[in-house]
Coordinates of C-alpha atoms in Angstrom, one line a residue:
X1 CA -50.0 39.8 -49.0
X2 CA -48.1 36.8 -50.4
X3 CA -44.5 38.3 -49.4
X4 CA -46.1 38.6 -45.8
X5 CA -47.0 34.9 -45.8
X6 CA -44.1 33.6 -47.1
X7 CA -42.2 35.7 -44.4
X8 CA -44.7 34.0 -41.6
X9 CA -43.4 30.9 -43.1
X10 CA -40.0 31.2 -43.4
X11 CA -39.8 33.0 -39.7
X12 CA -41.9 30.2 -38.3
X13 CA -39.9 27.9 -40.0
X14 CA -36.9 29.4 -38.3
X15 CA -38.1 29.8 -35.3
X16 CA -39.1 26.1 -34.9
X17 CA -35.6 24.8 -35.9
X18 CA -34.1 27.3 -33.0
X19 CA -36.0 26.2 -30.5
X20 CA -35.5 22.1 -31.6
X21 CA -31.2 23.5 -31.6
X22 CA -31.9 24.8 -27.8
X23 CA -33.5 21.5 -26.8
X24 CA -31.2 19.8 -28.0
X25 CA -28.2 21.9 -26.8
X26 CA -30.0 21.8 -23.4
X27 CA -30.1 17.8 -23.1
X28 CA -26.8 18.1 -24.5
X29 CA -25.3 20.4 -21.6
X30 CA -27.5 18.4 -18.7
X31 CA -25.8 15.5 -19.9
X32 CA -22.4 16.5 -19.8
X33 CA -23.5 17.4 -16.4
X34 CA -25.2 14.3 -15.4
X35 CA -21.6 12.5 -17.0
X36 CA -19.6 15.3 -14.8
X37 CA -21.4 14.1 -11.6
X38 CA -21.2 11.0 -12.1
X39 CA -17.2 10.7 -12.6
X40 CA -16.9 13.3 -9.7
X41 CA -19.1 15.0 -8.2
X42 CA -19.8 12.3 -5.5
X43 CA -18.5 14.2 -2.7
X44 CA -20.9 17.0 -3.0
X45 CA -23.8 14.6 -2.2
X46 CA -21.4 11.9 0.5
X47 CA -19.1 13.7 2.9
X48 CA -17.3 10.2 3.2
X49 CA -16.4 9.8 -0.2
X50 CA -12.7 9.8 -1.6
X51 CA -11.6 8.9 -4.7
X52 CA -8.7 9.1 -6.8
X53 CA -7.0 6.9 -10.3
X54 CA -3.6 6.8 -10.8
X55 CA -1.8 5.7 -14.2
X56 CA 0.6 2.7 -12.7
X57 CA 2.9 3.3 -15.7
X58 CA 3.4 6.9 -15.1
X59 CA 2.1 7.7 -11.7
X60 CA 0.0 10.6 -12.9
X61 CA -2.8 11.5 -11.4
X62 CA -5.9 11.3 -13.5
X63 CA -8.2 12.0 -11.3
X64 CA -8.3 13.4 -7.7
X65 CA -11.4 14.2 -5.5
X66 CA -10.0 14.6 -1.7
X67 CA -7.3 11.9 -2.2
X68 CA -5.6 13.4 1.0
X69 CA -8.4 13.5 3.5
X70 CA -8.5 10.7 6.3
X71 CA -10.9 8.3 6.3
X72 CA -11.2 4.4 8.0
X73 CA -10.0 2.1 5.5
X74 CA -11.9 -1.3 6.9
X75 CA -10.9 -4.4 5.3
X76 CA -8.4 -2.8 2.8
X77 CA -6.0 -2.8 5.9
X78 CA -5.6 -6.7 4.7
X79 CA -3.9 -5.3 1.7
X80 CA -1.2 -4.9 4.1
X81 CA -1.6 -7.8 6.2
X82 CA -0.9 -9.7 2.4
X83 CA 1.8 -7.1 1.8
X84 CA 3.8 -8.0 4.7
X85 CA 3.0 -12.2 3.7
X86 CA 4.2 -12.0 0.2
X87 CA 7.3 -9.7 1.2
X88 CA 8.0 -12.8 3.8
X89 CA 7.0 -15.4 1.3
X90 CA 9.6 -13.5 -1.0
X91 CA 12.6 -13.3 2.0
X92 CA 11.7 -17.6 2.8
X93 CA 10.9 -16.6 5.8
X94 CA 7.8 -18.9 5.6
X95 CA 6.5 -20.6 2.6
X96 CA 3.2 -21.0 1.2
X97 CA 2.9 -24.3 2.8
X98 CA 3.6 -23.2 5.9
X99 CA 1.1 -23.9 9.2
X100 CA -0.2 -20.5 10.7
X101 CA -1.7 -21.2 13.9
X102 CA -5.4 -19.9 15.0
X103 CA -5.4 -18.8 18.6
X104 CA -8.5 -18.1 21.0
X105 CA -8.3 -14.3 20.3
X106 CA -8.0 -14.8 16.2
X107 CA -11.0 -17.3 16.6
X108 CA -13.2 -15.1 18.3
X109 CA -13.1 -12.2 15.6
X110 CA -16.6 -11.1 14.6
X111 CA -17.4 -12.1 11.0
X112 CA -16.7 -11.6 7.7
X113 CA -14.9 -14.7 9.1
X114 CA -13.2 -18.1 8.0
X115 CA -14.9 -20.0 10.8
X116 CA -11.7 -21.3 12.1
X117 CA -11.6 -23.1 15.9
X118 CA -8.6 -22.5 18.4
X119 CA -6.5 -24.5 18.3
X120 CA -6.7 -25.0 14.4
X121 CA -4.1 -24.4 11.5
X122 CA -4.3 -23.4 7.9
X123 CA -1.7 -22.9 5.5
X124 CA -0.4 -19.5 4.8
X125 CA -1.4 -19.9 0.7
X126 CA -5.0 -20.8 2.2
X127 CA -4.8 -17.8 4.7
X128 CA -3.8 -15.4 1.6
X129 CA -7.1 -16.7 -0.4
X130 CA -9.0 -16.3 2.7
X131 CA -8.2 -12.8 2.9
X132 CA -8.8 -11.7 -0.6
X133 CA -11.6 -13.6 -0.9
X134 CA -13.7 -13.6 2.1
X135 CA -11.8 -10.6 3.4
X136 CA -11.9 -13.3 6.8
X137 CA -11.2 -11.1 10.1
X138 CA -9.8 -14.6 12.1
X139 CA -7.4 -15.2 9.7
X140 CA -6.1 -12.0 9.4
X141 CA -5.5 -11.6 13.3
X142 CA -3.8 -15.7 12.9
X143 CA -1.2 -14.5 10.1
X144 CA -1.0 -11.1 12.3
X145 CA -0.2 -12.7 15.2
X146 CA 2.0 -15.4 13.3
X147 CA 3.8 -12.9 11.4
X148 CA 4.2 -10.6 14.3
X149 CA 4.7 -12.7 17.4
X150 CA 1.4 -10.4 18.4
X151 CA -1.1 -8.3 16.8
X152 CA -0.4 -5.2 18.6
X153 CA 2.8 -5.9 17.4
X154 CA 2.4 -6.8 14.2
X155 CA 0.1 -3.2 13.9
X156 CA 3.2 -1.7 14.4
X157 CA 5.6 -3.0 11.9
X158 CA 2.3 -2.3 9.5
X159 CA 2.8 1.8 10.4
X160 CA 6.0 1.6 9.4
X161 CA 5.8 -0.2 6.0
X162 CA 3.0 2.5 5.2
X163 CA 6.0 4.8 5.9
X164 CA 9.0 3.2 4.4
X165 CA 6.0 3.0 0.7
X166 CA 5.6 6.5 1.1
X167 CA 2.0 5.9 3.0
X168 CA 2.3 9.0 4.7
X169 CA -1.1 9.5 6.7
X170 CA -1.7 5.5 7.3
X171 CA -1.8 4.5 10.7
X172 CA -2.8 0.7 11.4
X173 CA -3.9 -0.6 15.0
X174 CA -4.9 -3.9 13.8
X175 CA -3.9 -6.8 10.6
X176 CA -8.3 -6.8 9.7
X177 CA -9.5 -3.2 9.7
X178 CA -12.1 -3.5 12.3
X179 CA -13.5 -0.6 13.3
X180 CA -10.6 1.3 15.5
X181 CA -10.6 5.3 15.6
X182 CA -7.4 5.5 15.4
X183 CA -7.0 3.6 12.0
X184 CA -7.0 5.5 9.4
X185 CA -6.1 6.3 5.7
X186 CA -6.2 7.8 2.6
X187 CA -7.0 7.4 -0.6
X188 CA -3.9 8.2 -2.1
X189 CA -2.2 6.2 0.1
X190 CA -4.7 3.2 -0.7
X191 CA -3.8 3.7 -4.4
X192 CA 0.1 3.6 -3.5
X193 CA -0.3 0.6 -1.7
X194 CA -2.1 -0.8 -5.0
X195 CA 0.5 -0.1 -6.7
X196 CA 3.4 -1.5 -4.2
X197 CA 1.6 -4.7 -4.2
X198 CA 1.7 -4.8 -8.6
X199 CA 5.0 -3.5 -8.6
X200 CA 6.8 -5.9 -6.0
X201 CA 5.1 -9.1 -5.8
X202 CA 4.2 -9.7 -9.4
X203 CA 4.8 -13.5 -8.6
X204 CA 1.8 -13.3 -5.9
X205 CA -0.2 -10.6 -7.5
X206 CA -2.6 -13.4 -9.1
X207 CA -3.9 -14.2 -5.5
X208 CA -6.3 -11.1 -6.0
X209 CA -7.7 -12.5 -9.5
X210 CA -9.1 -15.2 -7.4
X211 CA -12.7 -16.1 -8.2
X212 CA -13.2 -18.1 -5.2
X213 CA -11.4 -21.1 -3.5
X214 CA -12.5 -24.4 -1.7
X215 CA -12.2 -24.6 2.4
X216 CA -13.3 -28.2 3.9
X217 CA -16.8 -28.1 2.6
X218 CA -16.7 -24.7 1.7
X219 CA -17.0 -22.9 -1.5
X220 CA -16.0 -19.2 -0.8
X221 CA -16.4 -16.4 -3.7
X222 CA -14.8 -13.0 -3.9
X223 CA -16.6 -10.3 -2.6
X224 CA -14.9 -8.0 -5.4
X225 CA -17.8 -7.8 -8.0
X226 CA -16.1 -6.2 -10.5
X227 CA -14.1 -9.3 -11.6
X228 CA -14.9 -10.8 -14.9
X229 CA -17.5 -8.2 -15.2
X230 CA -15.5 -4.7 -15.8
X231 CA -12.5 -5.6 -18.7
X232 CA -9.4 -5.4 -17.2
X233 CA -10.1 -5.6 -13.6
X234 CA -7.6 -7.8 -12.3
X235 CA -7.9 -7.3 -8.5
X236 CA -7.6 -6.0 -5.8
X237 CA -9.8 -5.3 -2.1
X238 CA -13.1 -4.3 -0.8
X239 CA -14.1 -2.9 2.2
X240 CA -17.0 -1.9 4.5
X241 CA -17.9 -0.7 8.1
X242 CA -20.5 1.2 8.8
X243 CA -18.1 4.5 10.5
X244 CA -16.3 3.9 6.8
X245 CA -18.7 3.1 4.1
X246 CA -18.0 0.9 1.2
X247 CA -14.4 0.9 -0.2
X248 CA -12.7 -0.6 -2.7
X249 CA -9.4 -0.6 -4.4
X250 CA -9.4 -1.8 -8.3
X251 CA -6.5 -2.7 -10.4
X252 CA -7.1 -3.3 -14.4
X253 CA -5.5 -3.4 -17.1
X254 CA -6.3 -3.4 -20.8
X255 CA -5.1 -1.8 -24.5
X256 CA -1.5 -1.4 -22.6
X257 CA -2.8 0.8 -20.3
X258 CA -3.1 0.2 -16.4
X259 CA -4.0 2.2 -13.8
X260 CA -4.8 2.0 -9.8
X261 CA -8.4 3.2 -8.5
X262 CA -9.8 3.4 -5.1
X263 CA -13.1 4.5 -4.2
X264 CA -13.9 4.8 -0.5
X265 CA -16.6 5.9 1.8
X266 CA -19.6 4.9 -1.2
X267 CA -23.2 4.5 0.4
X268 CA -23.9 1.1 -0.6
X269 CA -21.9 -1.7 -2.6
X270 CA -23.5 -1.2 -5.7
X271 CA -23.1 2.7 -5.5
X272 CA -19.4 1.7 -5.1
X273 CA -18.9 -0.6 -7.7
X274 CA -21.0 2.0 -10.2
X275 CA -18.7 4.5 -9.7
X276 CA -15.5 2.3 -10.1
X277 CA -17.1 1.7 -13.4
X278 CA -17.5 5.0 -14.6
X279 CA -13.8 5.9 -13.3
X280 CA -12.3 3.4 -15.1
X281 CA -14.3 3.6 -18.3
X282 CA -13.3 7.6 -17.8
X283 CA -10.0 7.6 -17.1
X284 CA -8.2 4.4 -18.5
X285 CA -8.5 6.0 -22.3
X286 CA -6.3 8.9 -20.8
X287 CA -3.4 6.3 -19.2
X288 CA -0.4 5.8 -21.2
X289 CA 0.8 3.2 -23.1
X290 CA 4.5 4.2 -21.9
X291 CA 6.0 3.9 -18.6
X292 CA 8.0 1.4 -16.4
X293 CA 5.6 1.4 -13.7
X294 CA 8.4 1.0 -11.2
X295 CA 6.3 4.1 -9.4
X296 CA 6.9 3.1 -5.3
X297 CA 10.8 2.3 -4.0
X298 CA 11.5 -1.4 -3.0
X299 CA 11.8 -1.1 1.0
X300 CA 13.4 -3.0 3.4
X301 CA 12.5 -6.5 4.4
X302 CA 10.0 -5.8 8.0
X303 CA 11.1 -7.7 10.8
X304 CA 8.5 -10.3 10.6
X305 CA 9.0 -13.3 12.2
X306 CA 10.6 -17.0 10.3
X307 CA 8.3 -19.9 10.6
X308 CA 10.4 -21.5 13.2
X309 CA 10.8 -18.2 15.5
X310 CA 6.9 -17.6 14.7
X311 CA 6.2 -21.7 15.8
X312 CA 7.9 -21.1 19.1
X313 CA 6.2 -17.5 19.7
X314 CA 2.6 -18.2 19.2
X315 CA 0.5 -20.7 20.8
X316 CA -3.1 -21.9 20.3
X317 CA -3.7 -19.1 23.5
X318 CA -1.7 -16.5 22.2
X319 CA -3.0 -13.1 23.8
X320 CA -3.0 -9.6 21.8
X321 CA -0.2 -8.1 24.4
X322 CA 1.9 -11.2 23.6
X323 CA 5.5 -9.9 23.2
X324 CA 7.8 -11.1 20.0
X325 CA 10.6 -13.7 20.8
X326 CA 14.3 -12.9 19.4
X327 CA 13.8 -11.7 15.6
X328 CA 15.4 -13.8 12.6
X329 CA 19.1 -13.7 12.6
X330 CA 19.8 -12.8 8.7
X331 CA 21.7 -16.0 6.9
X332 CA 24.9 -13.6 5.5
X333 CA 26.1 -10.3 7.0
X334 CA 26.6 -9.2 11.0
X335 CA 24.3 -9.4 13.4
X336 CA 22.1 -6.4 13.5
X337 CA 21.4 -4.5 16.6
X338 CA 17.8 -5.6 17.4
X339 CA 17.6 -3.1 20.4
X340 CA 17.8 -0.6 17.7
X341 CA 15.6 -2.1 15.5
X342 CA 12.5 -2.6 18.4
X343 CA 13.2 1.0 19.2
X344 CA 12.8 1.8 15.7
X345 CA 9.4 0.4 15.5
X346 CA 8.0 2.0 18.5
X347 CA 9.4 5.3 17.7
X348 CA 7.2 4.9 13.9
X349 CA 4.4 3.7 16.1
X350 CA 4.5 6.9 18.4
X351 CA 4.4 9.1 16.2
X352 CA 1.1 8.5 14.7
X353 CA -0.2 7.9 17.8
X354 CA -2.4 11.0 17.9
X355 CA -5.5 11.3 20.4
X356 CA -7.3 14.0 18.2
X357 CA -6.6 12.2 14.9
X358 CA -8.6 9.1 16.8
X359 CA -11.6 11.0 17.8
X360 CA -12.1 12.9 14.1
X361 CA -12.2 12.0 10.0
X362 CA -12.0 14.6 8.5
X363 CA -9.2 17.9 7.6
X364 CA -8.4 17.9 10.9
X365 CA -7.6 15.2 11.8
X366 CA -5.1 15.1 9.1
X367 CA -3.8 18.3 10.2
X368 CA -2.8 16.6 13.4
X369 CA -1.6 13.7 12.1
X370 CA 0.8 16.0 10.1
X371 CA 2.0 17.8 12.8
X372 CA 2.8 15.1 14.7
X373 CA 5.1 13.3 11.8
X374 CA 6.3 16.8 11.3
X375 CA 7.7 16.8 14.9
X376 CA 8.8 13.5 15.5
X377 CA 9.5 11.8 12.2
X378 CA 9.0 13.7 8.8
X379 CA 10.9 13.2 5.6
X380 CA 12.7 16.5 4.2
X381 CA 10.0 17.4 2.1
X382 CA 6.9 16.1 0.5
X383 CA 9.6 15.2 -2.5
X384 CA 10.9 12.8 -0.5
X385 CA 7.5 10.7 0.2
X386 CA 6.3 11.2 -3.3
X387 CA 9.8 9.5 -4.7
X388 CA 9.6 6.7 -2.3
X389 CA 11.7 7.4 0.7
X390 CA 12.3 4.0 2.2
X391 CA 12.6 5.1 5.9
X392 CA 12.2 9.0 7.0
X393 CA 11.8 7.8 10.7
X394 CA 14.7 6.7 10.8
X395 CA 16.8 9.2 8.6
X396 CA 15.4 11.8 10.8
X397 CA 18.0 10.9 13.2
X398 CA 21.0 11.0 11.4
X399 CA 23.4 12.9 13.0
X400 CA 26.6 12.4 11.2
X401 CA 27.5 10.8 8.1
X402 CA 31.1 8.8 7.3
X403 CA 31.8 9.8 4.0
X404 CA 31.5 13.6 4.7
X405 CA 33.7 13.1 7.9
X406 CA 36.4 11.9 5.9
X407 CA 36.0 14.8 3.4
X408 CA 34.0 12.9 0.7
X409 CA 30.7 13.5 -1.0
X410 CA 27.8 11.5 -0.3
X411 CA 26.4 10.2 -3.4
X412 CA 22.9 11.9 -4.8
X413 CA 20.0 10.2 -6.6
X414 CA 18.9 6.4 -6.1
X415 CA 21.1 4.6 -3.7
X416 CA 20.5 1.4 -2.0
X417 CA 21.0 0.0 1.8
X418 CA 22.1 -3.5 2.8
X419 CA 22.0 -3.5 6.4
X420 CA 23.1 -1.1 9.7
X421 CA 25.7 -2.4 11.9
X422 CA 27.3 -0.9 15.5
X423 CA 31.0 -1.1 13.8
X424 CA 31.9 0.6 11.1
X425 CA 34.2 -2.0 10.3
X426 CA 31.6 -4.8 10.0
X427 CA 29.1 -2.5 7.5
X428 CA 32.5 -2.4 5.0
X429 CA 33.0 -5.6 5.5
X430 CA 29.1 -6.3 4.3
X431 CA 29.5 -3.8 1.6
X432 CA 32.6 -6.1 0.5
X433 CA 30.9 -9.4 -0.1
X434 CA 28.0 -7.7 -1.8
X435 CA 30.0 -6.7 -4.1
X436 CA 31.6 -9.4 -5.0
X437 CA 27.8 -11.3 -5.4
X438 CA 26.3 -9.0 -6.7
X439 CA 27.7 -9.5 -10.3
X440 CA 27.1 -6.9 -12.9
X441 CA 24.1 -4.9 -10.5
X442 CA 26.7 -3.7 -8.9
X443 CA 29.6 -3.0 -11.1
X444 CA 29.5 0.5 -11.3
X445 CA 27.7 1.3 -7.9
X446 CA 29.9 2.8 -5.1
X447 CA 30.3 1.3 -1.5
X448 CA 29.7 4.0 1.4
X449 CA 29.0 4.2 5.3
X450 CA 27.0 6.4 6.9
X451 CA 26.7 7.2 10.8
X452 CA 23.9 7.7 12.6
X453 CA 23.1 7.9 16.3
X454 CA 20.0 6.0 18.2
X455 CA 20.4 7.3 21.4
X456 CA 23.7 6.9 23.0
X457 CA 24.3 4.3 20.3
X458 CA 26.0 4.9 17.3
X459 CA 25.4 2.4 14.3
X460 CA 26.6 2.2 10.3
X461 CA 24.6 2.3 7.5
X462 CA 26.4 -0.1 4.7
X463 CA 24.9 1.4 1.1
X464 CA 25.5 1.7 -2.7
X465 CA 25.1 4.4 -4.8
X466 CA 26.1 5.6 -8.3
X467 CA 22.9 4.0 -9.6
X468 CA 21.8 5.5 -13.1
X469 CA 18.0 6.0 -11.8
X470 CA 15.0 3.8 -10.2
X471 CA 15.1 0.7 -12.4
X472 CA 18.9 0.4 -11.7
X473 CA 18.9 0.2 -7.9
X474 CA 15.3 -1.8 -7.6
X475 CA 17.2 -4.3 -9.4
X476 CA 20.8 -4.2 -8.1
X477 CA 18.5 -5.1 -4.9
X478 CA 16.9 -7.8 -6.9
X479 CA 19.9 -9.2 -7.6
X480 CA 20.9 -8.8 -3.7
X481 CA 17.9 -10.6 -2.8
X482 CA 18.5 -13.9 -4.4
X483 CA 21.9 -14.1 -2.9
X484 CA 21.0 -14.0 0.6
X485 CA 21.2 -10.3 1.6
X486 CA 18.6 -7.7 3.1
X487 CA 17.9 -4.7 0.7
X488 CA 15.9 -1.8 -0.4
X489 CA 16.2 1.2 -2.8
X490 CA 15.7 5.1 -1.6
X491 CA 16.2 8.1 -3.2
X492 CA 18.9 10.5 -1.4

């Protein structure tokens, strides 16, 4: 009788502390779950959402959750509008000082909005606050139209910088993100644009660290709630329309990590910001303290306009069909072809202009979108995007190339282009004076031509290669740069 109650008591004992184990197991399991959802398991309950995190050292992908999908991108299209300004800040095409005019049409944007009048002008450093800031719709259409000699224009040369950065499914129709069908992005390509903006303009980058800045009598504060709140965050856009939900892009930076996370499509702004907190607080521990971060190819220098040619192109009444006056001659080297180089620009522009990819968000739309730059102006393979090619629409017409004509091998890996002439004798005679500027970049790099037809017109390609990887030809066009000349760095 005793053996039988101590039995009872030991079983019940047992019993007790198994069922306390499963409780707890159980909480443990629903919140590893509850964590799960949290860090990705947003799209099951949002069909707009898109997320992805990027290590900028490495370029690995931490986390994906349909990164390649379309979707509007809203007011992060002013990360290109600011792209485009620093990379012409950067050329002295215009300086931080100088005036940007505000015409009728730029006025009359629907808020967020400066509150500028026609007729009015702002510098182009209080334009760039305005946009990071206050994410201002007129200002964006004033440096749009300044930059571009017209919006429409301006649009254009925005396509095909999201092309030359590897931007493949990007397609601007406007410099503020306004609602457009036809604009669209992804997150991926948000992310790489995050990282173009680090990795290039590290003198500017600050600009998206701003707290807030002073206008007249205004006092304007970032809409980017994250700053000073989440460690690290150093920048960089939000966004919001109601066809694209809340967006944001987020740069930060802490322990020697660093990493690039965007977040579109969340269903309110705090819902946003929450899960750019829990992706960061996730995924920065995995980032590595190793890397260059030289992830996205230096590209070359859009044909925005100089502050003079800009001055003379836009008036208070500007109108959004406005056509650009002659572009900027370049200060060394021959005079480019600039028939070639509108063409150029309307043949990027064409080819993403895609009826069905305007009237859906979604797989297929992207599918169409695909097809499209698969017929008119694809790279070689999806290689060639990821490494950075600097400009498959126009290396997809390349019909014939110098060096192999003469019975000589093009050089492979990293190479770097200076300029495209109509004689071949002018793009060897640019080649020669770079490399007697370009000091030690350019010691061991190797001058070649290449030939390619636009059209009936033939033109020269005047580039470098021999370059021992990435950080070599980035910065042999560095060093190009500060003397005078045009250049950016592709992979061949």
């Amino acid at each position: 009788m005793k053996s039988t109650s101590v039995f009872r008591s030991i079983f019940s004992d047992l019993f007790s502390r198994t069922a306390k184990f499963a409780a707890a197991a159980s909480r443990s399991l629903l919140l590893a779950g509850a964590i799960a959802a949290a860090a990705g398991g947003t799209a099951h309950a949002n069909p707009k959402y898109a997320g992805i995190v990027i290590d900028a050292k490495t370029g690995k992908v931490l986390y994906n959750e349909d990164a390649d999908d379309l979707r509007y991108p809203a007011s992060l299209t002013k990360m290109m509008t600011i792209y485009l300004t620093f990379e012409a800040l950067e050329a002295g095409k215009i300086s931080k000082n100088t005036l940007v005019p505000v015409s009728k049409n730029a006025a009359s944007e629907p808020p967020s909005k400066l509150g500028v009048r026609s007729g009015s002008k702002l510098t182009v450093e209080q334009a760039i606050q305005a946009l990071v800031t206050r994410s201002a719709n007129d200002v964006a259409t004033a440096l749009g139209e300044f930059l571009g000699g017209s919006e429409e224009r301006f649009a254009r040369i925005m396509t095909q910088k999201a092309r030359a950065l590897g931007m493949t499914r990007t397609v601007y129709r406007n410099a503020h993100g306004l609602p457009n069908t036809a604009q669209v992005t992804t997150a991926r390509d948000q992310a790489r644009l995050g990282l173009a903006l680090r990795q290039h303009f590290p003198q500017y980058y600050d600009y998206f660290n701003t707290r807030s800045f002073r206008y007249g009598n205004q006092t304007i504060g970032n809409h980017n709630r994250l700053l000073g709140v989440v460690r690290g965050v150093d920048g960089i856009k939000t966004g919001y329309t109601r066809a694209s939900g809340f967006n944001l892009v987020t740069s930060a930076q802490a322990d020697g990590r660093s990493v690039v996370a965007v977040v579109l499509g969340g269903r309110t702004g705090a819902s946003r910001d929450q899960q750019m907190k829990k992706l960061i607080a996730s995924y920065m521990p995995a980032a590595s303290r190793r890397g260059s971060g030289n992830l996205i190819a230096e590209t070359r220098d859009a044909p925005t306009l100089s502050a003079a040619a800009a001055a003379n192109s836009v008036a208070a009444s500007v109108a959004p069909t406005t056509t650009a006056g002659p572009l900027e001659l370049p200060e060394n080297g021959p005079v480019p072809s600039y028939r070639y180089e509108e063409s150029r620009i309307e043949m990027a522009y064409a080819a993403t202009s895609v009826a069905s990819a305007s009237n859906v968000v979604g797989k297929e739309a992207l599918a169409a979108t695909l097809r499209i730059q698969r017929n008119v102006a694809a790279p070689a393979s999806a290689a060639d995007v990821e490494q950075g090619d600097a400009d498959p629409a126009v290396d997809a017409l390349t019909t014939a190339s110098t060096a192999a004509s003469a019975g000589k091998s093009v050089p492979s890996g990293w190479v770097i282009q200076i300029g495209a002439t109509p004689d071949r004798g002018q793009a060897q005679a640019l080649l020669d004076r770079a490399k007697d500027q370009g000091g030690k970049a350019l010691r061991n790099a190797e001058p070649f031509t290449v030939a390619f037809a636009d059209g009936g017109t033939q033109l020269y390609r005047a580039r470098f290669g021999g370059f021992s990887g990435q950080d070599s030809a980035v910065n042999a066009c560095k060093a190009l740069k500060k003397k005078g000349f045009a250049c950016w760095a592709s992979q061949q």
